[in-house]
Amino acid sequence: DIQMTQSPSSVSASVGDRVTITCRASQGINDYLAWYQQKPGEAPKLLIYSASSLQSGVPFRFSGSKSGTEFTLTISGLQPEDVATYYCQKYNSAPFTFGPGTRVDVK
Amino acid sequence: QLVESGGGLVPPGGSLRLSCAASGFSLSTHNINWVRQAPGRGLDWISYINSGSNAIYYADSVKGRFTISRDNARNSVSLQMNNLRTEDTALYYCAGTVGSRTLLYWGRGTQVTVSS
């Protein structure tokens, strides 16, 4: 099975900073990669699909990109409401594995 | 928009049947997944059923013990969980969308606790 890794496991940044989270697949998954945001006590929320397509209603400060088997979620201008754990997920073929998550805090 | 039910406390080796219902729309057109989250842990994908029920997948950790199915007449998707283990203790979410394997719509989850 394809393994998904994320780095860093946690990041603390100031309001307005640019935050970058990386997700790597152990094999090629084309563009079948989604990003989710989960705030404490809430269900996850879809942010990005097809590696770089922004889900409707998601703020434009969130963006996704792909380079080979490496995927990046960027928050351009961190806001206090962005405090959450972020997960990538592959969905090219089963199992639809999630990455281990990256916790984002505000300094 | 999605509502899970059926969770509870069950001893190891026991069974539970979870249900995912839709409020205000038809689940029959949606591809549905079950995702679980153990306390303080990450998201764990466990099962998928497509709208036509002709594509069904399971994580290795639940294969042979869990069965996903849909009942379009009741507008619901179920997860039958047998031979439960302590490591199955988690909050179970159903999630899905139309025409994609992404997880756009989520329920609030139902708690499953496996303990003697």
PDB file of C-alpha atoms in Angstrom:
ATOM      1  CA  ASP A   1       0.000   0.000   0.000  1.00  0.00           C
ATOM      2  CA  ILE A   2       1.038   3.602  -0.605  1.00  0.00           C
ATOM      3  CA  GLN A   3       2.198   5.394   2.543  1.00  0.00           C
ATOM      4  CA  MET A   4       1.482   9.055   3.250  1.00  0.00           C
ATOM      5  CA  THR A   5       3.827  11.157   5.366  1.00  0.00           C
ATOM      6  CA  GLN A   6       3.507  14.769   6.487  1.00  0.00           C
ATOM      7  CA  SER A   7       5.979  17.315   7.726  1.00  0.00           C
ATOM      8  CA  PRO A   8       6.316  19.026  10.037  1.00  0.00           C
ATOM      9  CA  SER A   9       4.222  17.286  12.672  1.00  0.00           C
ATOM     10  CA  SER A  10       3.553  20.672  14.245  1.00  0.00           C
ATOM     11  CA  VAL A  11       4.281  24.305  13.480  1.00  0.00           C
ATOM     12  CA  SER A  12       3.815  27.510  15.444  1.00  0.00           C
ATOM     13  CA  ALA A  13       3.727  30.774  13.534  1.00  0.00           C
ATOM     14  CA  SER A  14       2.672  34.391  13.972  1.00  0.00           C
ATOM     15  CA  VAL A  15      -0.475  35.939  12.559  1.00  0.00           C
ATOM     16  CA  GLY A  16       0.237  36.967   8.982  1.00  0.00           C
ATOM     17  CA  ASP A  17       3.022  34.443   8.464  1.00  0.00           C
ATOM     18  CA  ARG A  18       3.178  32.067   5.544  1.00  0.00           C
ATOM     19  CA  VAL A  19       2.843  28.442   6.651  1.00  0.00           C
ATOM     20  CA  THR A  20       3.789  25.494   4.448  1.00  0.00           C
ATOM     21  CA  ILE A  21       2.879  21.857   5.109  1.00  0.00           C
ATOM     22  CA  THR A  22       4.284  19.028   3.019  1.00  0.00           C
ATOM     23  CA  CYS A  23       2.698  15.657   2.276  1.00  0.00           C
ATOM     24  CA  ARG A  24       4.621  12.907   0.494  1.00  0.00           C
ATOM     25  CA  ALA A  25       3.258   9.770  -1.113  1.00  0.00           C
ATOM     26  CA  SER A  26       5.496   6.698  -1.285  1.00  0.00           C
ATOM     27  CA  GLN A  27       4.359   6.141  -4.894  1.00  0.00           C
ATOM     28  CA  GLY A  28       2.677   8.203  -7.589  1.00  0.00           C
ATOM     29  CA  ILE A  29      -0.952   9.111  -6.987  1.00  0.00           C
ATOM     30  CA  ASN A  30      -1.402  11.588  -9.855  1.00  0.00           C
ATOM     31  CA  ASP A  31      -3.478  14.510  -8.559  1.00  0.00           C
ATOM     32  CA  TYR A  32      -5.719  12.431  -6.279  1.00  0.00           C
ATOM     33  CA  LEU A  33      -4.790  14.304  -3.117  1.00  0.00           C
ATOM     34  CA  ALA A  34      -7.048  16.248  -0.775  1.00  0.00           C
ATOM     35  CA  TRP A  35      -6.350  18.457   2.234  1.00  0.00           C
ATOM     36  CA  TYR A  36      -8.607  18.679   5.276  1.00  0.00           C
ATOM     37  CA  GLN A  37      -8.692  21.036   8.252  1.00  0.00           C
ATOM     38  CA  GLN A  38      -9.885  19.789  11.623  1.00  0.00           C
ATOM     39  CA  LYS A  39     -10.469  22.203  14.474  1.00  0.00           C
ATOM     40  CA  PRO A  40     -10.683  20.858  18.033  1.00  0.00           C
ATOM     41  CA  GLY A  41     -14.019  19.214  18.728  1.00  0.00           C
ATOM     42  CA  GLU A  42     -15.179  19.488  15.123  1.00  0.00           C
ATOM     43  CA  ALA A  43     -15.468  17.223  12.110  1.00  0.00           C
ATOM     44  CA  PRO A  44     -12.854  17.710   9.385  1.00  0.00           C
ATOM     45  CA  LYS A  45     -13.472  20.165   6.563  1.00  0.00           C
ATOM     46  CA  LEU A  46     -12.400  19.742   2.944  1.00  0.00           C
ATOM     47  CA  LEU A  47     -10.054  22.552   1.854  1.00  0.00           C
ATOM     48  CA  ILE A  48      -8.337  21.376  -1.331  1.00  0.00           C
ATOM     49  CA  TYR A  49      -9.058  18.566  -3.807  1.00  0.00           C
ATOM     50  CA  SER A  50      -7.230  17.347  -6.894  1.00  0.00           C
ATOM     51  CA  ALA A  51      -4.017  18.584  -5.252  1.00  0.00           C
ATOM     52  CA  SER A  52      -4.616  22.256  -6.072  1.00  0.00           C
ATOM     53  CA  SER A  53      -8.341  22.984  -6.490  1.00  0.00           C
ATOM     54  CA  LEU A  54      -9.798  25.182  -3.760  1.00  0.00           C
ATOM     55  CA  GLN A  55     -13.118  23.934  -2.384  1.00  0.00           C
ATOM     56  CA  SER A  56     -15.899  26.495  -2.710  1.00  0.00           C
ATOM     57  CA  GLY A  57     -16.127  28.775   0.299  1.00  0.00           C
ATOM     58  CA  VAL A  58     -12.588  28.163   1.510  1.00  0.00           C
ATOM     59  CA  PRO A  59     -10.553  31.377   1.942  1.00  0.00           C
ATOM     60  CA  PHE A  60      -8.116  32.174  -0.864  1.00  0.00           C
ATOM     61  CA  ARG A  61      -5.187  32.231   1.572  1.00  0.00           C
ATOM     62  CA  PHE A  62      -5.245  28.427   1.344  1.00  0.00           C
ATOM     63  CA  SER A  63      -3.569  26.900  -1.699  1.00  0.00           C
ATOM     64  CA  GLY A  64      -2.245  23.525  -2.782  1.00  0.00           C
ATOM     65  CA  SER A  65       0.458  22.426  -5.168  1.00  0.00           C
ATOM     66  CA  LYS A  66       2.145  19.283  -6.406  1.00  0.00           C
ATOM     67  CA  SER A  67       5.619  18.297  -7.514  1.00  0.00           C
ATOM     68  CA  GLY A  68       5.931  14.624  -8.345  1.00  0.00           C
ATOM     69  CA  THR A  69       4.860  12.748  -5.247  1.00  0.00           C
ATOM     70  CA  GLU A  70       5.274  15.770  -2.984  1.00  0.00           C
ATOM     71  CA  PHE A  71       2.249  17.906  -2.209  1.00  0.00           C
ATOM     72  CA  THR A  72       2.158  21.219  -0.393  1.00  0.00           C
ATOM     73  CA  LEU A  73      -0.540  23.096   1.474  1.00  0.00           C
ATOM     74  CA  THR A  74       0.238  26.777   1.937  1.00  0.00           C
ATOM     75  CA  ILE A  75      -1.519  29.236   4.201  1.00  0.00           C
ATOM     76  CA  SER A  76      -0.601  32.707   2.957  1.00  0.00           C
ATOM     77  CA  GLY A  77      -1.191  34.952   5.906  1.00  0.00           C
ATOM     78  CA  LEU A  78      -2.005  32.826   8.941  1.00  0.00           C
ATOM     79  CA  GLN A  79      -5.135  33.877  10.824  1.00  0.00           C
ATOM     80  CA  PRO A  80      -6.125  32.995  14.421  1.00  0.00           C
ATOM     81  CA  GLU A  81      -9.035  30.923  13.102  1.00  0.00           C
ATOM     82  CA  ASP A  82      -6.594  28.711  11.173  1.00  0.00           C
ATOM     83  CA  VAL A  83      -5.469  27.004  14.389  1.00  0.00           C
ATOM     84  CA  ALA A  84      -6.207  23.367  13.570  1.00  0.00           C
ATOM     85  CA  THR A  85      -4.739  20.062  12.519  1.00  0.00           C
ATOM     86  CA  TYR A  86      -4.323  19.581   8.775  1.00  0.00           C
ATOM     87  CA  TYR A  87      -4.463  16.193   7.044  1.00  0.00           C
ATOM     88  CA  CYS A  88      -3.702  15.095   3.526  1.00  0.00           C
ATOM     89  CA  GLN A  89      -5.522  12.110   2.004  1.00  0.00           C
ATOM     90  CA  LYS A  90      -4.895  10.081  -1.141  1.00  0.00           C
ATOM     91  CA  TYR A  91      -7.884   8.884  -3.098  1.00  0.00           C
ATOM     92  CA  ASN A  92      -6.494   7.466  -6.319  1.00  0.00           C
ATOM     93  CA  SER A  93      -7.134   3.912  -5.187  1.00  0.00           C
ATOM     94  CA  ALA A  94      -8.042   2.128  -1.968  1.00  0.00           C
ATOM     95  CA  PRO A  95      -6.994   2.310   0.781  1.00  0.00           C
ATOM     96  CA  PHE A  96      -7.764   6.053   0.895  1.00  0.00           C
ATOM     97  CA  THR A  97      -5.060   6.709   3.478  1.00  0.00           C
ATOM     98  CA  PHE A  98      -4.723   9.902   5.489  1.00  0.00           C
ATOM     99  CA  GLY A  99      -1.408  11.433   6.445  1.00  0.00           C
ATOM    100  CA  PRO A 100      -0.599  11.610  10.170  1.00  0.00           C
ATOM    101  CA  GLY A 101      -1.544  15.286  10.422  1.00  0.00           C
ATOM    102  CA  THR A 102       0.169  18.621  11.053  1.00  0.00           C
ATOM    103  CA  ARG A 103      -0.872  20.754  13.989  1.00  0.00           C
ATOM    104  CA  VAL A 104      -0.786  24.500  13.346  1.00  0.00           C
ATOM    105  CA  ASP A 105      -0.722  26.937  16.267  1.00  0.00           C
ATOM    106  CA  VAL A 106      -0.481  30.703  16.493  1.00  0.00           C
ATOM    107  CA  LYS A 107       2.363  32.180  18.554  1.00  0.00           C
TER     108      LYS A 107
ATOM    109  CA  GLN B   1     -26.212  17.088   6.698  1.00  0.00           C
ATOM    110  CA  LEU B   2     -25.042  13.584   7.590  1.00  0.00           C
ATOM    111  CA  VAL B   3     -26.070  12.032  10.894  1.00  0.00           C
ATOM    112  CA  GLU B   4     -24.428   8.974  12.420  1.00  0.00           C
ATOM    113  CA  SER B   5     -26.068   6.739  15.016  1.00  0.00           C
ATOM    114  CA  GLY B   6     -25.637   3.339  16.608  1.00  0.00           C
ATOM    115  CA  GLY B   7     -22.511   3.851  18.663  1.00  0.00           C
ATOM    116  CA  GLY B   8     -22.128   2.675  22.232  1.00  0.00           C
ATOM    117  CA  LEU B   9     -20.207   0.577  24.721  1.00  0.00           C
ATOM    118  CA  VAL B  10     -19.584  -3.040  23.724  1.00  0.00           C
ATOM    119  CA  PRO B  11     -17.295  -5.767  25.148  1.00  0.00           C
ATOM    120  CA  PRO B  12     -14.424  -7.173  23.082  1.00  0.00           C
ATOM    121  CA  GLY B  13     -15.746  -9.670  20.556  1.00  0.00           C
ATOM    122  CA  GLY B  14     -19.102  -7.932  20.407  1.00  0.00           C
ATOM    123  CA  SER B  15     -20.941  -6.327  17.502  1.00  0.00           C
ATOM    124  CA  LEU B  16     -22.447  -2.963  16.634  1.00  0.00           C
ATOM    125  CA  ARG B  17     -24.237  -1.594  13.602  1.00  0.00           C
ATOM    126  CA  LEU B  18     -23.634   2.054  12.762  1.00  0.00           C
ATOM    127  CA  SER B  19     -25.952   4.007  10.524  1.00  0.00           C
ATOM    128  CA  CYS B  20     -25.387   7.138   8.454  1.00  0.00           C
ATOM    129  CA  ALA B  21     -28.500   9.056   7.443  1.00  0.00           C
ATOM    130  CA  ALA B  22     -28.961  12.109   5.284  1.00  0.00           C
ATOM    131  CA  SER B  23     -31.094  15.064   6.156  1.00  0.00           C
ATOM    132  CA  GLY B  24     -32.753  16.848   3.257  1.00  0.00           C
ATOM    133  CA  PHE B  25     -31.128  15.043   0.362  1.00  0.00           C
ATOM    134  CA  SER B  26     -30.784  11.590  -1.135  1.00  0.00           C
ATOM    135  CA  LEU B  27     -27.801   9.513  -0.061  1.00  0.00           C
ATOM    136  CA  SER B  28     -28.282   7.205  -3.045  1.00  0.00           C
ATOM    137  CA  THR B  29     -26.257   9.515  -5.295  1.00  0.00           C
ATOM    138  CA  HIS B  30     -23.376   9.908  -2.847  1.00  0.00           C
ATOM    139  CA  ASN B  31     -20.200   7.915  -2.441  1.00  0.00           C
ATOM    140  CA  ILE B  32     -19.879   7.326   1.319  1.00  0.00           C
ATOM    141  CA  ASN B  33     -16.896   6.599   3.525  1.00  0.00           C
ATOM    142  CA  TRP B  34     -16.486   5.693   7.167  1.00  0.00           C
ATOM    143  CA  VAL B  35     -13.570   7.377   8.917  1.00  0.00           C
ATOM    144  CA  ARG B  36     -12.665   6.934  12.564  1.00  0.00           C
ATOM    145  CA  GLN B  37     -10.590   8.865  15.047  1.00  0.00           C
ATOM    146  CA  ALA B  38      -9.289   7.368  18.259  1.00  0.00           C
ATOM    147  CA  PRO B  39      -8.939   9.773  21.214  1.00  0.00           C
ATOM    148  CA  GLY B  40      -6.061  12.160  20.600  1.00  0.00           C
ATOM    149  CA  ARG B  41      -5.154  10.450  17.324  1.00  0.00           C
ATOM    150  CA  GLY B  42      -5.393  11.206  13.618  1.00  0.00           C
ATOM    151  CA  LEU B  43      -7.974  10.321  11.006  1.00  0.00           C
ATOM    152  CA  ASP B  44      -8.206   6.664   9.990  1.00  0.00           C
ATOM    153  CA  TRP B  45     -10.058   5.769   6.772  1.00  0.00           C
ATOM    154  CA  ILE B  46     -11.799   2.408   7.130  1.00  0.00           C
ATOM    155  CA  SER B  47     -14.391   1.834   4.408  1.00  0.00           C
ATOM    156  CA  TYR B  48     -16.000   3.147   1.181  1.00  0.00           C
ATOM    157  CA  ILE B  49     -19.091   2.359  -0.844  1.00  0.00           C
ATOM    158  CA  ASN B  50     -19.920   4.057  -4.111  1.00  0.00           C
ATOM    159  CA  SER B  51     -23.380   5.218  -5.132  1.00  0.00           C
ATOM    160  CA  GLY B  52     -24.055   2.051  -7.127  1.00  0.00           C
ATOM    161  CA  SER B  53     -22.793  -0.276  -4.375  1.00  0.00           C
ATOM    162  CA  ASN B  54     -20.525  -1.932  -6.934  1.00  0.00           C
ATOM    163  CA  ALA B  55     -17.285  -0.548  -5.516  1.00  0.00           C
ATOM    164  CA  ILE B  56     -16.671  -1.406  -1.867  1.00  0.00           C
ATOM    165  CA  TYR B  57     -13.334  -1.124  -0.106  1.00  0.00           C
ATOM    166  CA  TYR B  58     -11.978  -1.711   3.391  1.00  0.00           C
ATOM    167  CA  ALA B  59      -8.836  -0.928   5.316  1.00  0.00           C
ATOM    168  CA  ASP B  60      -6.827  -4.026   6.160  1.00  0.00           C
ATOM    169  CA  SER B  61      -7.427  -3.382   9.867  1.00  0.00           C
ATOM    170  CA  VAL B  62     -11.173  -4.045   9.515  1.00  0.00           C
ATOM    171  CA  LYS B  63     -11.367  -6.356   6.501  1.00  0.00           C
ATOM    172  CA  GLY B  64     -13.324  -9.503   7.330  1.00  0.00           C
ATOM    173  CA  ARG B  65     -14.843  -7.935  10.451  1.00  0.00           C
ATOM    174  CA  PHE B  66     -16.702  -4.862   9.129  1.00  0.00           C
ATOM    175  CA  THR B  67     -19.285  -4.730   6.338  1.00  0.00           C
ATOM    176  CA  ILE B  68     -20.531  -1.575   4.641  1.00  0.00           C
ATOM    177  CA  SER B  69     -23.887  -1.485   2.864  1.00  0.00           C
ATOM    178  CA  ARG B  70     -26.534   0.964   1.757  1.00  0.00           C
ATOM    179  CA  ASP B  71     -30.310   0.962   1.969  1.00  0.00           C
ATOM    180  CA  ASN B  72     -31.632   3.466  -0.539  1.00  0.00           C
ATOM    181  CA  ALA B  73     -35.211   2.946   0.634  1.00  0.00           C
ATOM    182  CA  ARG B  74     -34.161   4.175   4.080  1.00  0.00           C
ATOM    183  CA  ASN B  75     -31.752   6.734   2.642  1.00  0.00           C
ATOM    184  CA  SER B  76     -28.943   5.363   4.768  1.00  0.00           C
ATOM    185  CA  VAL B  77     -25.568   3.656   4.749  1.00  0.00           C
ATOM    186  CA  SER B  78     -24.650   1.143   7.442  1.00  0.00           C
ATOM    187  CA  LEU B  79     -21.447  -0.246   8.889  1.00  0.00           C
ATOM    188  CA  GLN B  80     -21.833  -3.653  10.531  1.00  0.00           C
ATOM    189  CA  MET B  81     -18.958  -4.163  12.940  1.00  0.00           C
ATOM    190  CA  ASN B  82     -18.292  -7.676  14.260  1.00  0.00           C
ATOM    191  CA  ASN B  83     -15.594  -9.158  16.466  1.00  0.00           C
ATOM    192  CA  LEU B  84     -14.801  -5.728  17.886  1.00  0.00           C
ATOM    193  CA  ARG B  85     -11.409  -5.114  19.493  1.00  0.00           C
ATOM    194  CA  THR B  86     -10.304  -2.549  22.060  1.00  0.00           C
ATOM    195  CA  GLU B  87      -8.330  -0.815  19.315  1.00  0.00           C
ATOM    196  CA  ASP B  88     -11.598  -0.140  17.453  1.00  0.00           C
ATOM    197  CA  THR B  89     -12.509   2.390  20.152  1.00  0.00           C
ATOM    198  CA  ALA B  90     -12.959   5.698  18.338  1.00  0.00           C
ATOM    199  CA  LEU B  91     -15.322   8.382  17.107  1.00  0.00           C
ATOM    200  CA  TYR B  92     -16.782   7.096  13.839  1.00  0.00           C
ATOM    201  CA  TYR B  93     -17.655   9.581  11.109  1.00  0.00           C
ATOM    202  CA  CYS B  94     -19.485   9.026   7.863  1.00  0.00           C
ATOM    203  CA  ALA B  95     -18.438  11.351   5.066  1.00  0.00           C
ATOM    204  CA  GLY B  96     -18.734  11.610   1.321  1.00  0.00           C
ATOM    205  CA  THR B  97     -19.869  13.458  -1.763  1.00  0.00           C
ATOM    206  CA  VAL B  98     -21.462  13.073  -5.178  1.00  0.00           C
ATOM    207  CA  GLY B  99     -19.337  11.752  -8.002  1.00  0.00           C
ATOM    208  CA  SER B 100     -16.015  11.907  -6.177  1.00  0.00           C
ATOM    209  CA  ARG B 101     -14.006  10.100  -3.549  1.00  0.00           C
ATOM    210  CA  THR B 102     -13.348  13.290  -1.631  1.00  0.00           C
ATOM    211  CA  LEU B 103     -15.030  13.858   1.728  1.00  0.00           C
ATOM    212  CA  LEU B 104     -17.054  17.042   1.369  1.00  0.00           C
ATOM    213  CA  TYR B 105     -19.960  16.301   3.695  1.00  0.00           C
ATOM    214  CA  TRP B 106     -19.323  15.013   7.217  1.00  0.00           C
ATOM    215  CA  GLY B 107     -21.450  13.996  10.148  1.00  0.00           C
ATOM    216  CA  ARG B 108     -20.606  14.820  13.769  1.00  0.00           C
ATOM    217  CA  GLY B 109     -19.650  11.237  14.523  1.00  0.00           C
ATOM    218  CA  THR B 110     -20.851   8.478  16.837  1.00  0.00           C
ATOM    219  CA  GLN B 111     -18.685   7.144  19.671  1.00  0.00           C
ATOM    220  CA  VAL B 112     -17.788   3.468  19.794  1.00  0.00           C
ATOM    221  CA  THR B 113     -16.114   2.163  22.940  1.00  0.00           C
ATOM    222  CA  VAL B 114     -14.905  -1.417  23.124  1.00  0.00           C
ATOM    223  CA  SER B 115     -14.166  -2.369  26.700  1.00  0.00           C
ATOM    224  CA  SER B 116     -14.900  -5.092  29.201  1.00  0.00           C
TER     225      SER B 116
END
